[in-house]
Amino acid sequence: MTAGVLLTGCDTDQVSLATNAKANQPVPPKLLAAMTEKDMDLQSPILVRLFKQEAELEVWKQTRSGQFALLKTYPICRWSGDLGPKVREGDRQAPEGFYSINPSQMNPQSAYYLSFNTGYPNAFDKALGRTGSQLMVHGDCSSRGCYAMTDEQIAEIYSLGRESFFGGQKAFQLQAYPFKMTPVNMAKHRNNPNMPFWKMIKEGYDHFEVTRQEPKVDFCEKKYVFDAAKPADAKRDPVFDASAKCPAYVIPEDIARAVREKQAKDEAEYAKLVAKGTPVARMNTGIDGGMNKIFAAKIPEGSTGLSEGAEGTTLQMLAMAKAPGTIPGHVNPPKPNLDAAASAPAPQDEPLTASSAPATSTRVASAAPSEKSQEKSQGGFFSNLGRKMGLGTADTTATTPAPQATASVAPTTTTPPMAASRLKAAVTRFVPGHDKSKDAAKEAPKAIVAAKPAKQPDTRLAATRPALKPSVSDGAADSGQMAGAAPVVQSSSFDSRFGAVK
């Protein structure tokens, strides 16, 4: 029964505010020191930003000046789906947009160590008929539409959210983006059908960038509205309905002016990038989600997937760095789809046309992810070769991957030159650390030796893991062992503070 709960994905998390030792771990001393250095109070409000392409989660915290400053950036261990918003239940998409997290969404009894519910779908999502539920930020480095951290990371993030509630913050804002909304990223993805939606949420991104204040979020006419206020002659605040016509409202002039100036600068830089032929990012590669490079470097045949690789640094070089938390044995990193890669056009064949959608569009053009077959043909040459090399499509659930089948007879057919070169290029492009010098040796005739069965990954359930994890800020995650006994539960617990919240 426990195994069944673990394997069903993110939807198993249930809202609970029971007293829990994991959920009451203190904020690590290194983070407390960073707060002091940045003029922050332990219980001041927080704000969280997520970026899929960079595979990063940022925690911002309010300083004594009243503005937010970046406290810490956490690499994301795993996210699933593609760049773009979640559209329907079961599409494996991690949500994008603006969400509000209140104490009732914090889950100390998650099947994935600790978690909090993103709040998807919000009013905007519902107005568009989007479906899905229980989309979380949680531990265990396993994702089916969620943002997955290591257990040590989520314990730290959870403690920051908890303390902000103790300080009086009623809810903290979660901003989820496909990538950092810079001119270069907008230029790279200018032909993506999600661009109208991304331009809309970039408005909120820009509001936060210029004010360093949590933007007020409203919805009307099936679109986002940021920092709306009542007109000078109005007697009451405007009332918003995501599906109804927008009421009369204004944006404070100081904010509107700063946003206009930022957007004008961004658009000028964007135009230069398009004019000089900035390549368009490849879409629909058949890869499910992404993983931060620091985690990909720790896993055999690891890949960052749809996240960015190490810029100027190879995964082999990053393998020497310390991982921010324990990577579970059942982790399933994104892997290239050889069939899709072999049939895809070369990068230089891609059109470089700029087809940006009007910024004033109020309807979101969102492309549903293509359905990927879960079962591959057993007789195809590319599929068999991919399996021999340990590559193929990935299922990013918490399930344990089946052992790789070993081949005892080599194919007798001759690979067409074009197909062989495509496959070789796909492997070289997607597999980190691929050694080209070994290709000739692999092609030479050699005796066939029965391979030993692959070692089974650790299939222990979450319930068998230690109840508490060492703090990533205190550098105690090297061994993966418990760092002493469970911390003393503070008197300011969820049970005592928010027991009445349901």
mmCIF file of C-alpha atoms in Angstrom, residues 18 63 91 111 125 136 141 143 224 232 234 242 256 278 291 318 332 337 397 447 466 491:
data_model
loop_
_atom_site.group_PDB
_atom_site.id
_atom_site.type_symbol
_atom_site.label_atom_id
_atom_site.label_comp_id
_atom_site.label_asym_id
_atom_site.label_seq_id
_atom_site.Cartn_x
_atom_site.Cartn_y
_atom_site.Cartn_z
ATOM 1 C CA ALA A 18 -0.134 18.459 12.274
ATOM 2 C CA THR A 63 14.705 43.760 4.130
ATOM 3 C CA ASP A 91 0.026 16.508 -19.248
ATOM 4 C CA ALA A 111 5.098 11.420 0.592
ATOM 5 C CA ASP A 125 -6.145 29.057 -15.294
ATOM 6 C CA MET A 136 3.715 20.771 -5.546
ATOM 7 C CA CYS A 141 14.025 14.720 -6.716
ATOM 8 C CA SER A 143 8.586 14.957 -10.668
ATOM 9 C CA TYR A 224 -3.232 38.997 -15.758
ATOM 10 C CA ALA A 232 -8.556 59.064 -8.636
ATOM 11 C CA ALA A 234 -13.437 56.319 -7.922
ATOM 12 C CA ALA A 242 -11.058 36.557 -14.467
ATOM 13 C CA ALA A 256 4.078 52.441 -14.819
ATOM 14 C CA THR A 278 19.979 34.901 -32.961
ATOM 15 C CA MET A 291 17.552 19.034 -14.196
ATOM 16 C CA LEU A 318 31.036 19.868 -12.060
ATOM 17 C CA ASN A 332 15.455 9.352 -13.267
ATOM 18 C CA ASN A 337 14.814 10.607 -27.441
ATOM 19 C CA THR A 397 8.204 9.257 -11.839
ATOM 20 C CA ALA A 447 33.720 -11.270 -29.313
ATOM 21 C CA PRO A 466 15.750 9.151 7.957
ATOM 22 C CA SER A 491 6.894 26.264 20.467
#
